[in-house]
């Protein structure tokens, strides 16, 4: 019992040490991005210092808002990780027809998703933030969507055909939801509604690469795993997470609750997107 109490005390002390360790002076988002592009992921997601800080006034431990979001959707994301479509990407057993269906739907999804970054630039309150959103827009249009165009080309599907894909009800509902938030909500709401896309894909990419070490070498699904588990892709997710943490710092609970609700809703849409392409859902009439 005493041993147990001692180890608890040790744990608490190490936590306090962790949160008290000097925190780097706040750099601009562009500096942060350059750092992350070099692959410095120390402490991100798992590191306590990234998510916890001591409240100087009352000494209580405060959770970073992104950790609160992550906690809120833990079960949904866990279920997503176990979805047979996602699993199939890792094992390589996913039927190619399902993947093609996904890729076409995802291509038109990404057209609208990239507009969220454009709107992020519009709503940004400083030039550095504006520039990173512009970079995200560029990377989505020319990097991520190139992956889809490459896959499509292997099946003789042209860029034009990809673009003409009609979104399923679920896809349309998802993108309309985010675009509506982006047009009528605050920058914080915009980021929160798109964050499950960037963050959960990165988590899926890393999870699959860790669980199936040969997955990134798979002749077909390997490129997909490589892209979404990459540090480059992750650096954008991390930038969005850090920006949202900065922007929500000190916000009243009523506002945080609205922002959290968007994150929950689009996390659900993420799960439904995988399920929809797996089942081949489309317009019933
Ligand atoms: C549906 C969906 N969510 C997230 C991403 C990651 O950008 C994507 N490509 N598609």
PDB file of C-alpha atoms and ligand atoms in Angstrom:
ATOM      1  CA  UNK A   1       0.000   0.000   0.000  1.00  0.00           C
ATOM      2  CA  UNK A   2       2.792   2.369   0.998  1.00  0.00           C
ATOM      3  CA  UNK A   3       4.659   1.396  -2.140  1.00  0.00           C
ATOM      4  CA  UNK A   4       1.596   2.166  -4.151  1.00  0.00           C
ATOM      5  CA  UNK A   5       1.210   5.586  -2.524  1.00  0.00           C
ATOM      6  CA  UNK A   6       4.895   6.291  -3.110  1.00  0.00           C
ATOM      7  CA  UNK A   7       4.633   5.458  -6.754  1.00  0.00           C
ATOM      8  CA  UNK A   8       1.618   7.715  -7.040  1.00  0.00           C
ATOM      9  CA  UNK A   9       3.585  10.535  -5.461  1.00  0.00           C
ATOM     10  CA  UNK A  10       6.475   9.867  -7.818  1.00  0.00           C
ATOM     11  CA  UNK A  11       4.070   9.989 -10.737  1.00  0.00           C
ATOM     12  CA  UNK A  12       2.577  13.270  -9.535  1.00  0.00           C
ATOM     13  CA  UNK A  13       6.046  14.751  -9.045  1.00  0.00           C
ATOM     14  CA  UNK A  14       7.158  13.739 -12.482  1.00  0.00           C
ATOM     15  CA  UNK A  15       3.989  15.230 -13.926  1.00  0.00           C
ATOM     16  CA  UNK A  16       4.651  18.507 -12.153  1.00  0.00           C
ATOM     17  CA  UNK A  17       8.247  18.427 -13.363  1.00  0.00           C
ATOM     18  CA  UNK A  18       7.027  17.783 -16.869  1.00  0.00           C
ATOM     19  CA  UNK A  19       4.634  20.679 -16.845  1.00  0.00           C
ATOM     20  CA  UNK A  20       7.157  22.934 -15.165  1.00  0.00           C
ATOM     21  CA  UNK A  21       9.913  22.232 -17.657  1.00  0.00           C
ATOM     22  CA  UNK A  22      10.739  25.352 -19.619  1.00  0.00           C
ATOM     23  CA  UNK A  23       8.420  25.796 -22.542  1.00  0.00           C
ATOM     24  CA  UNK A  24       9.945  27.151 -25.709  1.00  0.00           C
ATOM     25  CA  UNK A  25       9.055  30.739 -26.426  1.00  0.00           C
ATOM     26  CA  UNK A  26       6.053  30.897 -28.704  1.00  0.00           C
ATOM     27  CA  UNK A  27       7.169  30.951 -32.307  1.00  0.00           C
ATOM     28  CA  UNK A  28       5.110  32.058 -35.236  1.00  0.00           C
ATOM     29  CA  UNK A  29       3.096  29.290 -36.915  1.00  0.00           C
ATOM     30  CA  UNK A  30       5.468  29.418 -39.881  1.00  0.00           C
ATOM     31  CA  UNK A  31       8.462  28.786 -37.600  1.00  0.00           C
ATOM     32  CA  UNK A  32       6.510  25.991 -35.974  1.00  0.00           C
ATOM     33  CA  UNK A  33       5.808  24.468 -39.326  1.00  0.00           C
ATOM     34  CA  UNK A  34       9.451  24.655 -40.383  1.00  0.00           C
ATOM     35  CA  UNK A  35      10.402  22.913 -37.150  1.00  0.00           C
ATOM     36  CA  UNK A  36       7.803  20.231 -37.650  1.00  0.00           C
ATOM     37  CA  UNK A  37       8.760  19.744 -41.268  1.00  0.00           C
ATOM     38  CA  UNK A  38      12.169  18.721 -40.002  1.00  0.00           C
ATOM     39  CA  UNK A  39      10.420  15.881 -38.269  1.00  0.00           C
ATOM     40  CA  UNK A  40      10.541  17.157 -34.705  1.00  0.00           C
ATOM     41  CA  UNK A  41       7.511  15.479 -33.245  1.00  0.00           C
ATOM     42  CA  UNK A  42       8.866  15.238 -29.727  1.00  0.00           C
ATOM     43  CA  UNK A  43       6.053  14.935 -27.278  1.00  0.00           C
ATOM     44  CA  UNK A  44       3.241  15.587 -29.719  1.00  0.00           C
ATOM     45  CA  UNK A  45       0.001  13.811 -28.883  1.00  0.00           C
ATOM     46  CA  UNK A  46       1.497  11.587 -26.219  1.00  0.00           C
ATOM     47  CA  UNK A  47       3.687  14.143 -24.480  1.00  0.00           C
ATOM     48  CA  UNK A  48       2.135  15.489 -21.315  1.00  0.00           C
ATOM     49  CA  UNK A  49       3.828  18.855 -21.736  1.00  0.00           C
ATOM     50  CA  UNK A  50       2.013  19.374 -24.979  1.00  0.00           C
ATOM     51  CA  UNK A  51      -1.356  19.057 -23.335  1.00  0.00           C
ATOM     52  CA  UNK A  52      -1.091  19.976 -19.717  1.00  0.00           C
ATOM     53  CA  UNK A  53      -0.068  23.149 -18.054  1.00  0.00           C
ATOM     54  CA  UNK A  54      -0.168  24.470 -14.537  1.00  0.00           C
ATOM     55  CA  UNK A  55      -2.613  27.223 -13.877  1.00  0.00           C
ATOM     56  CA  UNK A  56      -0.429  29.699 -12.028  1.00  0.00           C
ATOM     57  CA  UNK A  57      -3.285  31.210 -10.081  1.00  0.00           C
ATOM     58  CA  UNK A  58      -4.797  28.206  -8.370  1.00  0.00           C
ATOM     59  CA  UNK A  59      -2.213  25.538  -9.075  1.00  0.00           C
ATOM     60  CA  UNK A  60      -4.745  23.254 -10.761  1.00  0.00           C
ATOM     61  CA  UNK A  61      -3.834  21.228 -13.817  1.00  0.00           C
ATOM     62  CA  UNK A  62      -5.608  22.449 -16.913  1.00  0.00           C
ATOM     63  CA  UNK A  63      -6.185  20.285 -19.923  1.00  0.00           C
ATOM     64  CA  UNK A  64      -5.375  21.698 -23.310  1.00  0.00           C
ATOM     65  CA  UNK A  65      -8.486  22.055 -25.385  1.00  0.00           C
ATOM     66  CA  UNK A  66      -7.198  19.620 -28.033  1.00  0.00           C
ATOM     67  CA  UNK A  67      -6.844  16.928 -25.374  1.00  0.00           C
ATOM     68  CA  UNK A  68     -10.413  17.568 -24.283  1.00  0.00           C
ATOM     69  CA  UNK A  69     -11.472  17.136 -27.925  1.00  0.00           C
ATOM     70  CA  UNK A  70      -9.459  13.954 -28.281  1.00  0.00           C
ATOM     71  CA  UNK A  71     -11.050  12.544 -25.114  1.00  0.00           C
ATOM     72  CA  UNK A  72     -14.509  13.462 -26.332  1.00  0.00           C
ATOM     73  CA  UNK A  73     -14.210  11.421 -29.547  1.00  0.00           C
ATOM     74  CA  UNK A  74     -11.946   8.620 -28.306  1.00  0.00           C
ATOM     75  CA  UNK A  75     -14.566   5.923 -28.764  1.00  0.00           C
ATOM     76  CA  UNK A  76     -15.633   7.109 -32.206  1.00  0.00           C
ATOM     77  CA  UNK A  77     -12.020   7.204 -33.379  1.00  0.00           C
ATOM     78  CA  UNK A  78     -11.365   3.796 -31.848  1.00  0.00           C
ATOM     79  CA  UNK A  79     -14.324   2.405 -33.757  1.00  0.00           C
ATOM     80  CA  UNK A  80     -13.015   4.073 -36.910  1.00  0.00           C
ATOM     81  CA  UNK A  81      -9.625   2.409 -36.426  1.00  0.00           C
ATOM     82  CA  UNK A  82     -11.373  -0.951 -36.253  1.00  0.00           C
ATOM     83  CA  UNK A  83     -13.592  -0.381 -39.267  1.00  0.00           C
ATOM     84  CA  UNK A  84     -13.103  -3.137 -41.871  1.00  0.00           C
ATOM     85  CA  UNK A  85     -12.325  -0.559 -44.590  1.00  0.00           C
ATOM     86  CA  UNK A  86      -9.522   0.964 -42.523  1.00  0.00           C
ATOM     87  CA  UNK A  87      -8.290  -2.466 -41.426  1.00  0.00           C
ATOM     88  CA  UNK A  88      -8.359  -3.600 -45.048  1.00  0.00           C
ATOM     89  CA  UNK A  89      -6.012  -0.785 -46.042  1.00  0.00           C
ATOM     90  CA  UNK A  90      -3.525  -2.069 -43.478  1.00  0.00           C
ATOM     91  CA  UNK A  91      -3.818  -5.761 -44.239  1.00  0.00           C
ATOM     92  CA  UNK A  92      -4.035  -5.121 -47.976  1.00  0.00           C
ATOM     93  CA  UNK A  93      -7.211  -7.203 -48.136  1.00  0.00           C
ATOM     94  CA  UNK A  94      -9.510  -4.323 -49.045  1.00  0.00           C
ATOM     95  CA  UNK A  95     -11.218  -5.065 -52.359  1.00  0.00           C
ATOM     96  CA  UNK A  96      -9.903  -2.718 -55.047  1.00  0.00           C
ATOM     97  CA  UNK A  97     -13.467  -1.815 -56.131  1.00  0.00           C
ATOM     98  CA  UNK A  98     -14.145  -0.471 -52.635  1.00  0.00           C
ATOM     99  CA  UNK A  99     -10.983   1.584 -52.785  1.00  0.00           C
ATOM    100  CA  UNK A 100     -11.876   3.061 -56.171  1.00  0.00           C
ATOM    101  CA  UNK A 101     -15.297   4.019 -54.848  1.00  0.00           C
ATOM    102  CA  UNK A 102     -13.606   5.669 -51.869  1.00  0.00           C
ATOM    103  CA  UNK A 103     -11.028   7.469 -53.995  1.00  0.00           C
ATOM    104  CA  UNK A 104     -13.664   8.994 -56.289  1.00  0.00           C
ATOM    105  CA  UNK A 105     -15.813  10.128 -53.371  1.00  0.00           C
ATOM    106  CA  UNK A 106     -12.766  11.412 -51.556  1.00  0.00           C
ATOM    107  CA  UNK A 107     -11.646  13.409 -54.591  1.00  0.00           C
ATOM    108  CA  UNK A 108     -14.829  15.474 -54.635  1.00  0.00           C
ATOM    109  CA  UNK A 109     -14.715  15.655 -50.854  1.00  0.00           C
ATOM    110  CA  UNK A 110     -11.235  17.180 -51.111  1.00  0.00           C
ATOM    111  CA  UNK A 111     -12.413  19.867 -53.542  1.00  0.00           C
ATOM    112  CA  UNK A 112     -14.710  21.238 -50.842  1.00  0.00           C
ATOM    113  CA  UNK A 113     -12.310  20.451 -48.028  1.00  0.00           C
ATOM    114  CA  UNK A 114      -9.600  22.536 -49.693  1.00  0.00           C
ATOM    115  CA  UNK A 115     -12.038  25.472 -49.784  1.00  0.00           C
ATOM    116  CA  UNK A 116     -12.065  25.365 -45.994  1.00  0.00           C
ATOM    117  CA  UNK A 117      -8.385  26.261 -46.061  1.00  0.00           C
ATOM    118  CA  UNK A 118      -9.124  29.134 -48.429  1.00  0.00           C
ATOM    119  CA  UNK A 119     -11.756  30.320 -45.941  1.00  0.00           C
ATOM    120  CA  UNK A 120      -9.221  29.827 -43.160  1.00  0.00           C
ATOM    121  CA  UNK A 121      -6.989  32.330 -44.971  1.00  0.00           C
ATOM    122  CA  UNK A 122      -9.913  34.723 -45.215  1.00  0.00           C
ATOM    123  CA  UNK A 123     -10.668  34.445 -41.496  1.00  0.00           C
ATOM    124  CA  UNK A 124      -7.045  34.429 -40.304  1.00  0.00           C
ATOM    125  CA  UNK A 125      -6.130  37.331 -38.044  1.00  0.00           C
ATOM    126  CA  UNK A 126      -2.459  37.570 -38.997  1.00  0.00           C
ATOM    127  CA  UNK A 127      -0.322  37.085 -42.078  1.00  0.00           C
ATOM    128  CA  UNK A 128       1.584  34.046 -40.819  1.00  0.00           C
ATOM    129  CA  UNK A 129      -1.639  32.131 -40.190  1.00  0.00           C
ATOM    130  CA  UNK A 130      -2.998  33.285 -43.526  1.00  0.00           C
ATOM    131  CA  UNK A 131       0.129  31.962 -45.251  1.00  0.00           C
ATOM    132  CA  UNK A 132      -0.095  28.520 -43.631  1.00  0.00           C
ATOM    133  CA  UNK A 133      -3.752  28.162 -44.654  1.00  0.00           C
ATOM    134  CA  UNK A 134      -2.711  29.111 -48.211  1.00  0.00           C
ATOM    135  CA  UNK A 135      -0.015  26.421 -48.031  1.00  0.00           C
ATOM    136  CA  UNK A 136      -2.594  23.890 -46.813  1.00  0.00           C
ATOM    137  CA  UNK A 137      -4.840  24.813 -49.753  1.00  0.00           C
ATOM    138  CA  UNK A 138      -1.923  24.351 -52.148  1.00  0.00           C
ATOM    139  CA  UNK A 139      -0.804  21.063 -50.582  1.00  0.00           C
ATOM    140  CA  UNK A 140      -4.310  19.618 -50.726  1.00  0.00           C
ATOM    141  CA  UNK A 141      -4.835  20.564 -54.367  1.00  0.00           C
ATOM    142  CA  UNK A 142      -1.370  19.576 -55.570  1.00  0.00           C
ATOM    143  CA  UNK A 143      -0.118  17.001 -53.056  1.00  0.00           C
ATOM    144  CA  UNK A 144      -2.964  15.023 -51.546  1.00  0.00           C
ATOM    145  CA  UNK A 145      -5.209  15.103 -54.616  1.00  0.00           C
ATOM    146  CA  UNK A 146      -2.280  14.051 -56.794  1.00  0.00           C
ATOM    147  CA  UNK A 147      -2.299  10.776 -54.849  1.00  0.00           C
ATOM    148  CA  UNK A 148      -5.906  10.254 -55.948  1.00  0.00           C
ATOM    149  CA  UNK A 149      -5.159  11.258 -59.557  1.00  0.00           C
ATOM    150  CA  UNK A 150      -2.278   8.777 -59.569  1.00  0.00           C
ATOM    151  CA  UNK A 151      -4.497   5.954 -58.318  1.00  0.00           C
ATOM    152  CA  UNK A 152      -7.230   6.869 -60.793  1.00  0.00           C
ATOM    153  CA  UNK A 153      -4.765   6.872 -63.713  1.00  0.00           C
ATOM    154  CA  UNK A 154      -3.896   3.245 -62.951  1.00  0.00           C
ATOM    155  CA  UNK A 155      -7.512   2.408 -63.738  1.00  0.00           C
ATOM    156  CA  UNK A 156      -7.861   4.644 -66.769  1.00  0.00           C
ATOM    157  CA  UNK A 157     -10.027   7.091 -64.791  1.00  0.00           C
ATOM    158  CA  UNK A 158      -9.280  10.615 -65.960  1.00  0.00           C
ATOM    159  CA  UNK A 159      -8.964  13.769 -63.890  1.00  0.00           C
ATOM    160  CA  UNK A 160     -12.162  14.997 -65.516  1.00  0.00           C
ATOM    161  CA  UNK A 161     -14.040  11.830 -64.584  1.00  0.00           C
ATOM    162  CA  UNK A 162     -12.814  12.087 -61.018  1.00  0.00           C
ATOM    163  CA  UNK A 163     -14.021  15.658 -60.808  1.00  0.00           C
ATOM    164  CA  UNK A 164     -17.440  14.748 -62.151  1.00  0.00           C
ATOM    165  CA  UNK A 165     -18.078  12.203 -59.387  1.00  0.00           C
ATOM    166  CA  UNK A 166     -21.445  12.874 -57.782  1.00  0.00           C
ATOM    167  CA  UNK A 167     -21.108  13.010 -53.986  1.00  0.00           C
ATOM    168  CA  UNK A 168     -23.203  10.527 -52.010  1.00  0.00           C
ATOM    169  CA  UNK A 169     -25.728  11.936 -49.494  1.00  0.00           C
ATOM    170  CA  UNK A 170     -23.302  11.348 -46.667  1.00  0.00           C
ATOM    171  CA  UNK A 171     -20.395  13.008 -48.461  1.00  0.00           C
ATOM    172  CA  UNK A 172     -22.545  15.986 -49.380  1.00  0.00           C
ATOM    173  CA  UNK A 173     -23.897  16.352 -45.841  1.00  0.00           C
ATOM    174  CA  UNK A 174     -20.358  16.261 -44.451  1.00  0.00           C
ATOM    175  CA  UNK A 175     -18.892  18.900 -46.771  1.00  0.00           C
ATOM    176  CA  UNK A 176     -21.986  21.146 -46.548  1.00  0.00           C
ATOM    177  CA  UNK A 177     -21.782  20.993 -42.764  1.00  0.00           C
ATOM    178  CA  UNK A 178     -18.146  22.087 -42.744  1.00  0.00           C
ATOM    179  CA  UNK A 179     -18.641  24.754 -45.377  1.00  0.00           C
ATOM    180  CA  UNK A 180     -21.590  26.164 -43.480  1.00  0.00           C
ATOM    181  CA  UNK A 181     -19.525  26.386 -40.294  1.00  0.00           C
ATOM    182  CA  UNK A 182     -16.651  27.922 -42.253  1.00  0.00           C
ATOM    183  CA  UNK A 183     -18.884  30.570 -43.808  1.00  0.00           C
ATOM    184  CA  UNK A 184     -20.939  31.507 -40.795  1.00  0.00           C
ATOM    185  CA  UNK A 185     -18.785  30.572 -37.803  1.00  0.00           C
ATOM    186  CA  UNK A 186     -15.609  31.833 -36.198  1.00  0.00           C
ATOM    187  CA  UNK A 187     -12.081  30.791 -37.189  1.00  0.00           C
ATOM    188  CA  UNK A 188     -12.031  28.511 -34.127  1.00  0.00           C
ATOM    189  CA  UNK A 189     -15.217  26.791 -35.280  1.00  0.00           C
ATOM    190  CA  UNK A 190     -13.824  26.407 -38.795  1.00  0.00           C
ATOM    191  CA  UNK A 191     -10.638  24.758 -37.512  1.00  0.00           C
ATOM    192  CA  UNK A 192     -12.508  22.494 -35.134  1.00  0.00           C
ATOM    193  CA  UNK A 193     -14.874  21.268 -37.833  1.00  0.00           C
ATOM    194  CA  UNK A 194     -12.062  20.340 -40.233  1.00  0.00           C
ATOM    195  CA  UNK A 195      -9.615  19.061 -37.627  1.00  0.00           C
ATOM    196  CA  UNK A 196     -10.959  15.482 -37.405  1.00  0.00           C
ATOM    197  CA  UNK A 197     -10.093  15.130 -41.122  1.00  0.00           C
ATOM    198  CA  UNK A 198      -6.446  16.046 -40.763  1.00  0.00           C
ATOM    199  CA  UNK A 199      -5.902  14.625 -37.297  1.00  0.00           C
ATOM    200  CA  UNK A 200      -7.787  11.331 -37.659  1.00  0.00           C
ATOM    201  CA  UNK A 201      -6.200  10.535 -41.041  1.00  0.00           C
ATOM    202  CA  UNK A 202      -2.770  11.077 -39.562  1.00  0.00           C
ATOM    203  CA  UNK A 203      -3.667   8.837 -36.608  1.00  0.00           C
ATOM    204  CA  UNK A 204      -4.994   6.173 -38.974  1.00  0.00           C
ATOM    205  CA  UNK A 205      -1.858   6.381 -41.143  1.00  0.00           C
ATOM    206  CA  UNK A 206       0.433   6.035 -38.114  1.00  0.00           C
ATOM    207  CA  UNK A 207      -1.700   3.334 -36.527  1.00  0.00           C
ATOM    208  CA  UNK A 208      -1.684   1.214 -39.704  1.00  0.00           C
ATOM    209  CA  UNK A 209       2.047   1.736 -40.287  1.00  0.00           C
ATOM    210  CA  UNK A 210       2.757   0.615 -36.703  1.00  0.00           C
ATOM    211  CA  UNK A 211       0.310  -2.292 -36.667  1.00  0.00           C
ATOM    212  CA  UNK A 212       1.212  -3.579 -40.117  1.00  0.00           C
ATOM    213  CA  UNK A 213       4.917  -2.806 -40.645  1.00  0.00           C
ATOM    214  CA  UNK A 214       4.760  -3.993 -44.257  1.00  0.00           C
ATOM    215  CA  UNK A 215       1.676  -1.937 -45.091  1.00  0.00           C
ATOM    216  CA  UNK A 216       3.620   1.021 -46.476  1.00  0.00           C
ATOM    217  CA  UNK A 217       5.407  -1.364 -48.864  1.00  0.00           C
ATOM    218  CA  UNK A 218       2.150  -2.743 -50.190  1.00  0.00           C
ATOM    219  CA  UNK A 219       2.213  -2.356 -54.005  1.00  0.00           C
ATOM    220  CA  UNK A 220      -1.213  -0.738 -54.044  1.00  0.00           C
ATOM    221  CA  UNK A 221      -2.214   0.648 -50.646  1.00  0.00           C
ATOM    222  CA  UNK A 222       1.379   1.470 -49.661  1.00  0.00           C
ATOM    223  CA  UNK A 223       1.292   4.972 -51.179  1.00  0.00           C
ATOM    224  CA  UNK A 224      -1.860   5.777 -49.244  1.00  0.00           C
ATOM    225  CA  UNK A 225      -0.303   4.651 -45.939  1.00  0.00           C
ATOM    226  CA  UNK A 226       2.932   6.516 -46.676  1.00  0.00           C
ATOM    227  CA  UNK A 227       1.133   9.783 -47.389  1.00  0.00           C
ATOM    228  CA  UNK A 228      -1.073   9.810 -44.316  1.00  0.00           C
ATOM    229  CA  UNK A 229       1.545   8.535 -41.884  1.00  0.00           C
ATOM    230  CA  UNK A 230       4.120  11.033 -43.140  1.00  0.00           C
ATOM    231  CA  UNK A 231       5.671  13.791 -41.051  1.00  0.00           C
ATOM    232  CA  UNK A 232       4.658  16.280 -43.712  1.00  0.00           C
ATOM    233  CA  UNK A 233       1.000  15.389 -43.391  1.00  0.00           C
ATOM    234  CA  UNK A 234       1.340  15.236 -39.610  1.00  0.00           C
ATOM    235  CA  UNK A 235       2.954  18.665 -39.438  1.00  0.00           C
ATOM    236  CA  UNK A 236      -0.217  20.251 -40.771  1.00  0.00           C
ATOM    237  CA  UNK A 237      -2.395  18.385 -38.293  1.00  0.00           C
ATOM    238  CA  UNK A 238      -0.110  19.499 -35.488  1.00  0.00           C
ATOM    239  CA  UNK A 239      -0.135  23.076 -36.694  1.00  0.00           C
ATOM    240  CA  UNK A 240      -3.955  23.065 -36.686  1.00  0.00           C
ATOM    241  CA  UNK A 241      -4.044  21.503 -33.214  1.00  0.00           C
ATOM    242  CA  UNK A 242      -1.620  24.064 -31.805  1.00  0.00           C
ATOM    243  CA  UNK A 243      -3.439  26.945 -33.444  1.00  0.00           C
ATOM    244  CA  UNK A 244      -6.775  25.799 -32.046  1.00  0.00           C
ATOM    245  CA  UNK A 245      -5.215  25.452 -28.580  1.00  0.00           C
ATOM    246  CA  UNK A 246      -3.879  29.005 -28.807  1.00  0.00           C
ATOM    247  CA  UNK A 247      -7.140  30.455 -30.098  1.00  0.00           C
ATOM    248  CA  UNK A 248      -9.334  28.735 -27.519  1.00  0.00           C
ATOM    249  CA  UNK A 249      -7.115  29.589 -24.556  1.00  0.00           C
ATOM    250  CA  UNK A 250      -9.223  31.522 -22.047  1.00  0.00           C
ATOM    251  CA  UNK A 251     -12.480  31.212 -23.991  1.00  0.00           C
ATOM    252  CA  UNK A 252     -15.688  30.843 -21.969  1.00  0.00           C
ATOM    253  CA  UNK A 253     -17.236  27.404 -21.616  1.00  0.00           C
ATOM    254  CA  UNK A 254     -20.304  28.218 -23.723  1.00  0.00           C
ATOM    255  CA  UNK A 255     -18.063  28.984 -26.684  1.00  0.00           C
ATOM    256  CA  UNK A 256     -15.838  25.941 -26.120  1.00  0.00           C
ATOM    257  CA  UNK A 257     -18.958  23.762 -26.075  1.00  0.00           C
ATOM    258  CA  UNK A 258     -19.967  24.993 -29.550  1.00  0.00           C
ATOM    259  CA  UNK A 259     -16.459  24.393 -30.888  1.00  0.00           C
ATOM    260  CA  UNK A 260     -16.379  20.926 -29.307  1.00  0.00           C
ATOM    261  CA  UNK A 261     -19.717  20.027 -30.871  1.00  0.00           C
ATOM    262  CA  UNK A 262     -18.321  20.635 -34.376  1.00  0.00           C
ATOM    263  CA  UNK A 263     -15.406  18.326 -33.627  1.00  0.00           C
ATOM    264  CA  UNK A 264     -17.775  15.631 -32.423  1.00  0.00           C
ATOM    265  CA  UNK A 265     -20.065  16.002 -35.439  1.00  0.00           C
ATOM    266  CA  UNK A 266     -17.310  15.799 -38.033  1.00  0.00           C
ATOM    267  CA  UNK A 267     -15.676  12.888 -36.181  1.00  0.00           C
ATOM    268  CA  UNK A 268     -18.982  11.078 -36.661  1.00  0.00           C
ATOM    269  CA  UNK A 269     -19.023  12.086 -40.328  1.00  0.00           C
ATOM    270  CA  UNK A 270     -15.487  10.686 -40.700  1.00  0.00           C
ATOM    271  CA  UNK A 271     -16.638   7.310 -39.407  1.00  0.00           C
ATOM    272  CA  UNK A 272     -19.700   7.449 -41.653  1.00  0.00           C
ATOM    273  CA  UNK A 273     -17.547   8.257 -44.690  1.00  0.00           C
ATOM    274  CA  UNK A 274     -15.540   5.039 -44.273  1.00  0.00           C
ATOM    275  CA  UNK A 275     -18.700   3.078 -43.670  1.00  0.00           C
ATOM    276  CA  UNK A 276     -20.489   4.635 -46.615  1.00  0.00           C
ATOM    277  CA  UNK A 277     -17.755   3.717 -49.118  1.00  0.00           C
ATOM    278  CA  UNK A 278     -17.383   0.270 -47.576  1.00  0.00           C
ATOM    279  CA  UNK A 279     -21.072  -0.438 -48.001  1.00  0.00           C
ATOM    280  CA  UNK A 280     -21.325   1.355 -51.331  1.00  0.00           C
ATOM    281  CA  UNK A 281     -24.110   3.626 -50.090  1.00  0.00           C
ATOM    282  CA  UNK A 282     -25.582   6.009 -52.609  1.00  0.00           C
ATOM    283  CA  UNK A 283     -28.767   7.949 -53.267  1.00  0.00           C
ATOM    284  CA  UNK A 284     -31.711   5.598 -52.669  1.00  0.00           C
ATOM    285  CA  UNK A 285     -33.876   7.363 -55.258  1.00  0.00           C
TER     286      UNK A 285
HETATM  287  C1  LIG B   1     -13.076  12.027 -45.851  1.00  0.00           C
HETATM  288  C2  LIG B   1     -11.670  12.488 -45.655  1.00  0.00           C
HETATM  289  N1  LIG B   1     -11.299  12.951 -44.450  1.00  0.00           N
HETATM  290  C3  LIG B   1     -10.046  13.392 -44.256  1.00  0.00           C
HETATM  291  C4  LIG B   1      -9.107  13.380 -45.270  1.00  0.00           C
HETATM  292  C5  LIG B   1      -7.709  13.832 -45.014  1.00  0.00           C
HETATM  293  O1  LIG B   1      -7.387  14.937 -45.736  1.00  0.00           O
HETATM  294  C6  LIG B   1      -9.537  12.901 -46.521  1.00  0.00           C
HETATM  295  N2  LIG B   1      -8.692  12.843 -47.567  1.00  0.00           N
HETATM  296  N3  LIG B   1     -10.817  12.457 -46.675  1.00  0.00           N
END
